[in-house]
Coordinates of C-alpha atoms in Angstrom, one line a residue:
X1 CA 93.6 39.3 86.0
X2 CA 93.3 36.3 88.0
X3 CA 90.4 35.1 86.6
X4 CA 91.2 35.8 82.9
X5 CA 94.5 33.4 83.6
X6 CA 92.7 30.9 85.0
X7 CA 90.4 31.4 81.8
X8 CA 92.9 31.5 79.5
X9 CA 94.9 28.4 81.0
X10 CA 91.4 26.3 81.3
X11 CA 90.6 26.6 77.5
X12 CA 94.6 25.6 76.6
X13 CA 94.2 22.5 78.8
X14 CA 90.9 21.3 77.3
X15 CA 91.8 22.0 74.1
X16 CA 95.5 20.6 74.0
X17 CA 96.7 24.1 73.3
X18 CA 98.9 24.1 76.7
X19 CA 102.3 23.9 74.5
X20 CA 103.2 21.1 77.1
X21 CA 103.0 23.5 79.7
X22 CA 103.2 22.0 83.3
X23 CA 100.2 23.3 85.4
X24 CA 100.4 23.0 89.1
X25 CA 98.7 20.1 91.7
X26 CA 96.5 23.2 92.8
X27 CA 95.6 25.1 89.2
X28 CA 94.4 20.9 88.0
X29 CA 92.3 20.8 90.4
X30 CA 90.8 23.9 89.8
X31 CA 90.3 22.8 86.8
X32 CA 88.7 19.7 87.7
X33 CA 86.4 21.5 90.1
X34 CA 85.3 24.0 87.0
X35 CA 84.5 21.3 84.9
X36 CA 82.2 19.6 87.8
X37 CA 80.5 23.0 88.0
X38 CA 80.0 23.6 84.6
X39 CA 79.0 20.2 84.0
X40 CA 76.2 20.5 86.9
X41 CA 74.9 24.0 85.7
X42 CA 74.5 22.2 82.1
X43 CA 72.2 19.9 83.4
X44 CA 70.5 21.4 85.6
X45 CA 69.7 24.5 82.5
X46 CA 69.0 21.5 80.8
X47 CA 65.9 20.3 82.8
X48 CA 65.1 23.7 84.0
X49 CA 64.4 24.1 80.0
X50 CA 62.9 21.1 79.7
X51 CA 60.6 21.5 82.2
X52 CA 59.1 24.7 81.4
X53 CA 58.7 23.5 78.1
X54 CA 56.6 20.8 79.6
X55 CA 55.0 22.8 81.5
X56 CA 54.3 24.9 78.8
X57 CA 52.6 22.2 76.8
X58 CA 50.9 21.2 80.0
X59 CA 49.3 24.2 80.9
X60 CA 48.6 25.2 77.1
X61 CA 47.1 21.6 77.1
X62 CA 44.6 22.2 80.3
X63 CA 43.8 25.4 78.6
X64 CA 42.2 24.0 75.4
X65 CA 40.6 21.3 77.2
X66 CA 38.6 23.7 79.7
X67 CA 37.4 25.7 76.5
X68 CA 36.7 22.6 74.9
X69 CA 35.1 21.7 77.8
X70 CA 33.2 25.0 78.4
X71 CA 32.1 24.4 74.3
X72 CA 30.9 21.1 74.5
X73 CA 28.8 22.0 77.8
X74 CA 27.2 24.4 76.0
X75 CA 26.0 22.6 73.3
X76 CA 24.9 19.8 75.5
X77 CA 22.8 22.5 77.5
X78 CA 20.5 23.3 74.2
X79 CA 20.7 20.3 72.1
X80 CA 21.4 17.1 74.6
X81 CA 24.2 14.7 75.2
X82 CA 25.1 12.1 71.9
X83 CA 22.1 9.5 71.4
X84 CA 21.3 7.2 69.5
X85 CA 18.1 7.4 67.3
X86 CA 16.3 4.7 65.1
X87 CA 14.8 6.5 61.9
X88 CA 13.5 4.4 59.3
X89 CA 12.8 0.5 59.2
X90 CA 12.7 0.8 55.3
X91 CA 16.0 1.7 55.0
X92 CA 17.8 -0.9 53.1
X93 CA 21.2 -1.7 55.2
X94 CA 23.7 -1.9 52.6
X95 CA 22.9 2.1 51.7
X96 CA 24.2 2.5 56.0
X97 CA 21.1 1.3 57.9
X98 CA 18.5 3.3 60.1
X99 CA 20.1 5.0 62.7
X100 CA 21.3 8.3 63.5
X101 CA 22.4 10.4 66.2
X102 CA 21.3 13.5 68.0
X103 CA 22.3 15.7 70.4
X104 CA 26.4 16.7 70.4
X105 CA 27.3 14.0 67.3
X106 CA 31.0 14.3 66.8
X107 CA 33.9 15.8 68.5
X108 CA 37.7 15.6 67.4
X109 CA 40.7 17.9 68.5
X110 CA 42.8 18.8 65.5
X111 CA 45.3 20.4 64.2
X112 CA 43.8 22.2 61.1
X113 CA 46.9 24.8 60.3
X114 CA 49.7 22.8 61.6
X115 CA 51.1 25.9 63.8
X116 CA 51.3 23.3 66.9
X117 CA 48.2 24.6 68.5
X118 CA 44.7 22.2 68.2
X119 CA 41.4 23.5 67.2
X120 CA 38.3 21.9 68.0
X121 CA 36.0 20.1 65.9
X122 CA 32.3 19.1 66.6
X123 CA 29.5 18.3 65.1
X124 CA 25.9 18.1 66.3
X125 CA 21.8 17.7 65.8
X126 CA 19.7 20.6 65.2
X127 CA 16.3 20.9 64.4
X128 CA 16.3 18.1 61.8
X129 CA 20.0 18.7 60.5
X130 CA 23.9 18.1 61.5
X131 CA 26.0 21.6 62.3
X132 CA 30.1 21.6 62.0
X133 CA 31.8 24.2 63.9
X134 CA 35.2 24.6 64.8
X135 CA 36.8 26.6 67.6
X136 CA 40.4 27.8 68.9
X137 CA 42.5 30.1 69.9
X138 CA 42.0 33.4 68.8
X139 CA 43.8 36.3 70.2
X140 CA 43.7 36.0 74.4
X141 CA 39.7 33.9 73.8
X142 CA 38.5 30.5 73.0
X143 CA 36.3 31.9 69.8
X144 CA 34.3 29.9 66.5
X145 CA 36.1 30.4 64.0
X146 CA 34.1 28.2 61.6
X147 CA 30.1 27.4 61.3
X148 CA 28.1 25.4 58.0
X149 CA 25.6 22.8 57.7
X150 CA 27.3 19.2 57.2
X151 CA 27.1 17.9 53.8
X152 CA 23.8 16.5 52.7
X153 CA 22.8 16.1 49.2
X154 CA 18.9 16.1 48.0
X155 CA 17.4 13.3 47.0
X156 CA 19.9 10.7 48.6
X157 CA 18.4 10.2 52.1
X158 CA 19.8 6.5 52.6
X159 CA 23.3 8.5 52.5
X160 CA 22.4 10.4 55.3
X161 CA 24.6 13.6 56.4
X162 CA 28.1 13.9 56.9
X163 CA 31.4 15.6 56.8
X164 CA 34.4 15.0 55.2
X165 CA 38.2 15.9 56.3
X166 CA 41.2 15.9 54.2
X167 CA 44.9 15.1 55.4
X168 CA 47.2 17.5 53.3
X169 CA 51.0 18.1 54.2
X170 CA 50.5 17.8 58.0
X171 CA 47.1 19.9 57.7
X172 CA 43.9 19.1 57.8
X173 CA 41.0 20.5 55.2
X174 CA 37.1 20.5 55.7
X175 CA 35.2 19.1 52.2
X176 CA 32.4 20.8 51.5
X177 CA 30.0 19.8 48.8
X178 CA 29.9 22.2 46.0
X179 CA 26.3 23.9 45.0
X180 CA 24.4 22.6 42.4
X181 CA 26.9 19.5 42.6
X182 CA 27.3 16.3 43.5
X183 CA 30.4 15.3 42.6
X184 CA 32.7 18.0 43.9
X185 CA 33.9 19.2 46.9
X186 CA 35.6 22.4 47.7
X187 CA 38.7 21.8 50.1
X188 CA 38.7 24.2 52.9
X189 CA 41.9 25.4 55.0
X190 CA 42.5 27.7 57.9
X191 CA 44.4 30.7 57.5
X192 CA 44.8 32.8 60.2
X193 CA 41.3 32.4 61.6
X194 CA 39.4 32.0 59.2
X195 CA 38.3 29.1 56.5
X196 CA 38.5 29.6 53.0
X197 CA 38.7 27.0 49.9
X198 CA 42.2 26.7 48.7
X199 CA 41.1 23.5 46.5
X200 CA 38.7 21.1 45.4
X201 CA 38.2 17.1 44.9
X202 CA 35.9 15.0 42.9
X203 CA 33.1 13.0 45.1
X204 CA 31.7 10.2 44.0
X205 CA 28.5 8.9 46.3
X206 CA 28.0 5.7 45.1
X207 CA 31.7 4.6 45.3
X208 CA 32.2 6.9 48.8
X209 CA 35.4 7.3 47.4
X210 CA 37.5 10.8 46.5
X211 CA 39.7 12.3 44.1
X212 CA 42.2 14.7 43.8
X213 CA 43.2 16.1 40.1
X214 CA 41.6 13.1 38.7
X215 CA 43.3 10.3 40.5
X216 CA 41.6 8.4 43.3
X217 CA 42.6 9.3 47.0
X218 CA 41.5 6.8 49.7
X219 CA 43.9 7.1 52.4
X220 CA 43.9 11.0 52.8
X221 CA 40.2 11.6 53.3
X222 CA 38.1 10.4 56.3
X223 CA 33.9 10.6 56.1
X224 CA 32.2 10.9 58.6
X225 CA 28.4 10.3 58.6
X226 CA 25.7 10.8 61.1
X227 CA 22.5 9.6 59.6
X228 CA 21.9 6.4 57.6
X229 CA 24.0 4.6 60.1
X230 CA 23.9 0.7 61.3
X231 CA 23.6 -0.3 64.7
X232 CA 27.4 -0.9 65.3
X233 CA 28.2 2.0 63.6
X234 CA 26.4 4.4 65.8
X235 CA 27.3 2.6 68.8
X236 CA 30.9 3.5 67.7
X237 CA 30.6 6.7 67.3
X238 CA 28.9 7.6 70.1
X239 CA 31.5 5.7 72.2
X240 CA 34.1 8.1 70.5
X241 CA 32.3 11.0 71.7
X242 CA 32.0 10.1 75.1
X243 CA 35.4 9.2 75.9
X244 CA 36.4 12.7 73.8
X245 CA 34.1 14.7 76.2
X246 CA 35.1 12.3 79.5
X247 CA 38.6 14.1 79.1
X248 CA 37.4 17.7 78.5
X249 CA 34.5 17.5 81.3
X250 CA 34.5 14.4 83.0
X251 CA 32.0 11.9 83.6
X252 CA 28.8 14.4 84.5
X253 CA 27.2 14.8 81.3
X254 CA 28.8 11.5 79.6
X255 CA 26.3 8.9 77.7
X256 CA 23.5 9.7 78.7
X257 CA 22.6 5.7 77.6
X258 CA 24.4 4.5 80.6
X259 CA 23.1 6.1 83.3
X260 CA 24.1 5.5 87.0
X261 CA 20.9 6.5 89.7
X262 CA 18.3 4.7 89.9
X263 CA 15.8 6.6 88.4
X264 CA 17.9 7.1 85.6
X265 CA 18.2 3.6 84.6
X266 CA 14.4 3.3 85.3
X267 CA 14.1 6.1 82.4
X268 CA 16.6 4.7 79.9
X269 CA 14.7 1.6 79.9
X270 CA 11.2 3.8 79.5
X271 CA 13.1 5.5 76.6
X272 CA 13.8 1.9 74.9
X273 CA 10.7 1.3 75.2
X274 CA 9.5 4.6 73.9
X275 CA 11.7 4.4 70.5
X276 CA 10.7 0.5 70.2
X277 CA 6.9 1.8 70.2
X278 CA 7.4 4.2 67.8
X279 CA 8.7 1.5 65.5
X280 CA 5.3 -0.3 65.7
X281 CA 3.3 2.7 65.7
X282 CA 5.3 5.6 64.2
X283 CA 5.7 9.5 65.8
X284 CA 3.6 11.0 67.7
X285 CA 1.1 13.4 65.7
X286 CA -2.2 14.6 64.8
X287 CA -3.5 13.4 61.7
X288 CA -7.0 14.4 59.8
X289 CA -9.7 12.5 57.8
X290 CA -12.8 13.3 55.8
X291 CA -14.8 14.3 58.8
X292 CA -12.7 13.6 61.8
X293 CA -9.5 14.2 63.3
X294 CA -7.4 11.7 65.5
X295 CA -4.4 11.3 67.5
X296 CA -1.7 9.0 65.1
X297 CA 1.3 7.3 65.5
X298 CA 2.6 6.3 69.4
X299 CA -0.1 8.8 70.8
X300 CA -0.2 8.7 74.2
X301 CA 2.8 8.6 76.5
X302 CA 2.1 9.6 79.8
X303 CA 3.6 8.7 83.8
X304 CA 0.9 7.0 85.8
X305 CA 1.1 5.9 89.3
X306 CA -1.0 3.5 89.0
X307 CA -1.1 1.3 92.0
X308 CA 0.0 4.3 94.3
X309 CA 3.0 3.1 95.7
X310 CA 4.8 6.5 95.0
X311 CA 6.5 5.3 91.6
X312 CA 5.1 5.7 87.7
X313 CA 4.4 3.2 85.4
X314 CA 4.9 4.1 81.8
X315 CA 1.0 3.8 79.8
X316 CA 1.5 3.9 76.2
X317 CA -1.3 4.1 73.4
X318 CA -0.9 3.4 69.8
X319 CA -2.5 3.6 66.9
X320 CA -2.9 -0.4 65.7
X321 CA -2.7 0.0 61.6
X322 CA -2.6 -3.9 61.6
X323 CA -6.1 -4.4 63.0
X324 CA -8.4 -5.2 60.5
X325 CA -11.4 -2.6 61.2
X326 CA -8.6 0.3 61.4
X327 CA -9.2 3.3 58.9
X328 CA -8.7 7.0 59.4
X329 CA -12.6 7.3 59.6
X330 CA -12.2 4.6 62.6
X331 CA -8.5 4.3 63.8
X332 CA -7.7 1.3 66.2
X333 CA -5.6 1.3 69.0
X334 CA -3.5 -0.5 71.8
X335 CA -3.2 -0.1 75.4
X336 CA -0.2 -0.8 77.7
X337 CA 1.4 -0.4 80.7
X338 CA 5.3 -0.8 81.2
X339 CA 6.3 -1.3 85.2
X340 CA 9.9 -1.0 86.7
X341 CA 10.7 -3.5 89.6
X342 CA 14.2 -5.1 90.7
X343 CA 16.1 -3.1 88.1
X344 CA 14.4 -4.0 84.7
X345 CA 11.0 -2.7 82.9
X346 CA 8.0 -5.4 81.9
X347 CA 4.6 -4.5 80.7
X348 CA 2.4 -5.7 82.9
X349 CA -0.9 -4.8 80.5
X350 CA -2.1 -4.7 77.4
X351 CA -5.7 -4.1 75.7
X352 CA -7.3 -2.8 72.9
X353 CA -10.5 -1.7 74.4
X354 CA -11.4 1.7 74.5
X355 CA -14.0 3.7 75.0
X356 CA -16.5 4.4 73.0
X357 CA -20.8 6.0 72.5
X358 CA -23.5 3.2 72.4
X359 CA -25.1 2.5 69.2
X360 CA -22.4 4.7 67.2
X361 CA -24.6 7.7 68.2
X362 CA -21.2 9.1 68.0
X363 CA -17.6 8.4 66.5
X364 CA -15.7 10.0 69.4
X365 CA -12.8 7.6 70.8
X366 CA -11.7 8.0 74.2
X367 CA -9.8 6.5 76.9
X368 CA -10.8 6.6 80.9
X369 CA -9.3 6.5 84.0
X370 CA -10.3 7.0 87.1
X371 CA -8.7 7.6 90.4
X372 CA -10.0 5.9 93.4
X373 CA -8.0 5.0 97.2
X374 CA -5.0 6.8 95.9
X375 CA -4.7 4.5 92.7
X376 CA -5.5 5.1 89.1
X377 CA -7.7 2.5 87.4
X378 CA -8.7 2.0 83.5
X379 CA -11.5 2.0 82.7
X380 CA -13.6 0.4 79.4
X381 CA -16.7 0.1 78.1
X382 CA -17.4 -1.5 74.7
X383 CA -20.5 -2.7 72.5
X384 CA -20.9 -5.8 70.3
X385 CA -24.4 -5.9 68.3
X386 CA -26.1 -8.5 66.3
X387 CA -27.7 -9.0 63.0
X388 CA -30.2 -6.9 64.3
X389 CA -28.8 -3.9 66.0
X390 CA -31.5 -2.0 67.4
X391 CA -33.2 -5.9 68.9
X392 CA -29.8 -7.7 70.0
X393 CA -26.6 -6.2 71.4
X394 CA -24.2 -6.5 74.6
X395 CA -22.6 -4.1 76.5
X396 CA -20.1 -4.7 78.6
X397 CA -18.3 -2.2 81.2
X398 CA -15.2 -2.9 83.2
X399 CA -12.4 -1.6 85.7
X400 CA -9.1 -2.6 85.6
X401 CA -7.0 -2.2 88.5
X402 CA -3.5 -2.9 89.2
X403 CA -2.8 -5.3 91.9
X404 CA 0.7 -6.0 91.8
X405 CA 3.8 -5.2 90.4
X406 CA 3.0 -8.3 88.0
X407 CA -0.1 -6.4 86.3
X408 CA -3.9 -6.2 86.8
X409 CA -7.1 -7.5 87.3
X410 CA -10.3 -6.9 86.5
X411 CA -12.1 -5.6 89.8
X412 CA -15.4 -5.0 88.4
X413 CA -17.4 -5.9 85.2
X414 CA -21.1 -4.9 84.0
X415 CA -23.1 -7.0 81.2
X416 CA -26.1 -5.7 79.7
X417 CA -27.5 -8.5 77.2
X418 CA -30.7 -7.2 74.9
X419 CA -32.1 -10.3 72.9
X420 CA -35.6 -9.0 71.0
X421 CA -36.3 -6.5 74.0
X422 CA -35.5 -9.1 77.2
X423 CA -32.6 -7.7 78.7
X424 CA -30.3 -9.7 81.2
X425 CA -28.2 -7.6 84.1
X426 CA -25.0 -8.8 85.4
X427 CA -22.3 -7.2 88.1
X428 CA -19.4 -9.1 88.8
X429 CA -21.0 -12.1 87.7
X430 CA -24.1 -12.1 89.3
X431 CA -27.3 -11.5 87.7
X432 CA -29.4 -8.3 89.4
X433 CA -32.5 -6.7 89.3
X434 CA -32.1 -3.7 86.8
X435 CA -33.1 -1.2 89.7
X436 CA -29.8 -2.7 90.8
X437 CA -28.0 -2.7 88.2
X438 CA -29.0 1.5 87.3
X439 CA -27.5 1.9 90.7
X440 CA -24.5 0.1 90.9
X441 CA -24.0 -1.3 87.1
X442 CA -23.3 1.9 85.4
X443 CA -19.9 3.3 87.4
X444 CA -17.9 3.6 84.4
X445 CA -18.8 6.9 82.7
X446 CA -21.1 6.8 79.4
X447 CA -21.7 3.3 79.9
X448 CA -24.7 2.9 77.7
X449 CA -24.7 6.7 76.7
X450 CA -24.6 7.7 80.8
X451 CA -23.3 10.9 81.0
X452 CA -23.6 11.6 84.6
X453 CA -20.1 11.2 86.4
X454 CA -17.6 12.8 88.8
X455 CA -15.2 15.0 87.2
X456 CA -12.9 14.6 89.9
X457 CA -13.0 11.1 90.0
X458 CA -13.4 10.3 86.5
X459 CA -10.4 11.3 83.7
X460 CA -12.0 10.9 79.9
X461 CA -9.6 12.0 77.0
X462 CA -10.1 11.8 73.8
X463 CA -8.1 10.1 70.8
X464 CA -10.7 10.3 67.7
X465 CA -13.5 12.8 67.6
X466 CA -14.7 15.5 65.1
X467 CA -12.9 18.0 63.2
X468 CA -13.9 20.9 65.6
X469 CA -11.9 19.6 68.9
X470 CA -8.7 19.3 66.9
X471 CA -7.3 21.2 69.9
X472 CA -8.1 18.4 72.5
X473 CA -6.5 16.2 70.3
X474 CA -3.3 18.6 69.7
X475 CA -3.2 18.5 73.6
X476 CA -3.1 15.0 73.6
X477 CA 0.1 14.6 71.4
X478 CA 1.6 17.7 72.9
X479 CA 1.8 15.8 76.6
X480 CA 3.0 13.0 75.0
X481 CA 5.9 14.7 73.9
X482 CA 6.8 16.9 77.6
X483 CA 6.5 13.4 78.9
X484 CA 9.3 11.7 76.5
X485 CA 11.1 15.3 76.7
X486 CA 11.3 15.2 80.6
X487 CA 12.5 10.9 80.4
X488 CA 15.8 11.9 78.5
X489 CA 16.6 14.9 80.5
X490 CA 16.1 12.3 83.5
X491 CA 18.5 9.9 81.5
X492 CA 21.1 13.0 81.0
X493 CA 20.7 14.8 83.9
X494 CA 19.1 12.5 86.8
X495 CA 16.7 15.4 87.5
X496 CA 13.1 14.7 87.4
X497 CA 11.3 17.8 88.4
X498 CA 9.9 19.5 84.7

């Protein structure tokens, strides 16, 4: 009874409904002690509410980002971090420019349904086309809940790929290009957990510009492309995906096009060199002709240690299209060799002489090395004949070896001169007997047609030849691409065992 009295008289006071009733010294400060209490148990509900709402966001917070996380890592595990790729030097810039990007492309956390919980968005490179997929929460799992091509439309390569989004009411849409249509989109929403077109909006490519029941919509719709892109542009995005995947899974598998070890940064420059050379040369492939079949494009790309101090150089061949004599029946080509020292990559050599049979007994086209004291040496010979072919010719057989870290010299050369039948014999720049020279002049393999040679000294592989050995040549382009294969995984990963 008490305690209902002391109720009862505590809600009169505060509420003025004491009917000027005189309360005792003790009872007020009872009342003033309540008041202190229930003011301290107010707060402290307060923040206990507070914080467990925090909490909760916290926690729910950390839990999207380690699926996010676990997402993103397994598309970087098949198709490769987010690089940058140059496509097309035809492309003319104001249709977006000649880049695109591979590997995991885009990656956006959004609220598609606005129910307060974010899905993830992400876009990324396979086999020659852009994928969208978008994941959340579905039941107690992290589970896809959406999965189409990015829009492309036929015919309008410049464009590129892309995909579009849609702010509507607080929710988002995906804009999918209608079949058979190039000027609509269907307007996509989740429900539940699933995707399903709710609307459309006009698309008009040439503008890049949207609208929705026939009145132009700039400020609601974001495109995103992926191909067709400028420099800056793709620089950009790639940025953007970066930093989005730093904060799902840190810094391991972040651009891949800044790497930290050593032999990472050795790699990324080997792969800038790799994409400039394709520029000059194009892609690596095996191309046929009337009667022969030849390695094309940037055709050799291979890891040489050539001076044997434990670390590659990068030797590149390529198909030179600008020499004058070059033809499919006779392609041309160009030597080099990239080193890395103090930090940066120079080439250090560069040729166009390759191999080939004396007196065109032969059209086969091959390049030779040969591995001596722990070093790898290249090797050349070559033929120049006169008006007269059969009477007057030179032959001329050298060894190039790599002295320094600044490139190489030429560590042996062997001259055969035929004028009318007198022929003249040179080593190193000293006429010989040609007893002497047979002995010692012909150390480069099929010098002058001289097929005898050590196999396990001597490397010969071939670049041109007939239509039959296609399958040498296949091999040829196929090690060329392990070897470009195994310098982005270094640039990704830091790991360079294949």
């Amino acid at each position: 009874m008490k305690v209902i009295r002391f109720f009862r008289d505590y809600v009169r006071a505060c509420f003025g409904r004491a009917e000027n009733k005189t309360y005792t010294t003790k009872r007020i400060k009872q009342f003033r002690i309540f008041t202190a209490l229930l003011f301290f148990t107010v707060i402290a509900v307060f923040i206990s509410v507070t914080a467990v709402k925090i909490f909760g966001s916290v926690s729910s917070e950390n839990k999207f980002r380690e699926a996010a996380g676990k997402v993103c890592s397994d598309i970087i595990s098949e198709h490769g971090t987010c690089r940058m790729e140059y496509t097309d030097d035809t492309t003319e810039e104001k249709n977006g420019g000649s880049w695109s990007l591979s590997g995991l492309s885009y990656i956006k956390q959004v609220d598609f349904n606005a129910d307060g919980r974010d899905e993830l968005l992400v876009v990324y490179g396979s086999e020659g086309s852009y994928n969208l997929e978008v994941w959340g929460f579905k039941g107690k799992g992290f589970a896809n809940l959406y999965k189409d091509r990015a829009n492309r439309l036929e015919g309008n390569k410049n464009f590129g790929e892309w995909i579009t989004l849609y702010q509507n009411g607080g929710k988002c849409h995906i804009g999918k290009i209608k079949e058979n249509s190039a000027d609509e989109m269907e307007l996509l929403a989740l429900k539940g957990s699933t995707f399903s077109a709710v609307s459309a909006c006009g698309f008009n490519l040439e503008e890049q510009s949207y609208s929705v029941n026939g009145k132009q919509n700039a400020s609601s719709f974001e495109t995103v492309r992926f191909s067709g892109l400028t420099s800056p542009r793709a620089e950009y995005l790639q940025n953007q995906v970066n930093n989005t995947l730093s904060g799902f899974i840190g810094e391991k598998y972040v651009n891949s096009n800044v790497p930290e070890t050593e032999e990472q940064r050795k790699a990324a420059a080997f792969c800038s060199i790799i994409e400039f050379e394709k520029q000059k040369y194009g892609e690596p492939c095996v191309s046929l002709a009337k009667n022969n079949c030849f390695a094309d494009g940037t055709a050799v790309v291979r890891l040489v240690d050539f001076n044997g101090d434990g670390e590659d150089e990068l030797f590149v061949i390529g198909r030179n299209k600008k020499h004058f004599e070059d033809t499919d029946a006779t392609p041309r080509y160009v030597m080099e060799v990239f080193s890395w020292h103090n930090g940066e990559a120079r080439k250090i050599f560069e040729n166009d002489l390759l191999t080939n049979y004396f007196n065109g007994s032969s059209g086969d086209l091959f390049y030779i090395l040969q591995k001596k004291n722990g070093r790898v040496n290249i090797c050349s010979n070559t033929y120049s004949y006169g008006e007269n072919p059969e009477k007057t010719w030179r032959a001329v057989s050298r060894i190039h070896e790599m002295t320094s870290e600044n490139g190489f010299e030429t560590v042996f050369t062997a001259i055969l001169n035929n004028r009318n039948g007198y022929k003249n014999y040179r080593i190193n720049g000293k006429s010989v007997y040609k007893r002497e020279f047979e002995q010692d002049g012909c150390a480069v393999p099929y010098f002058c047609n001289e097929d005898d040679y050590d196999k396990e000294e001597f490397e010969i592989t071939l670049l041109n030849t007939e239509q039959s050995g296609k399958k040498q040549i296949e091999s040829v382009i196929s090690l060329t691409e392990e070897t470009v294969k195994t310098l982005y995984n270094t640039c990704a990963s830091g790991n360079t065992e294949t």
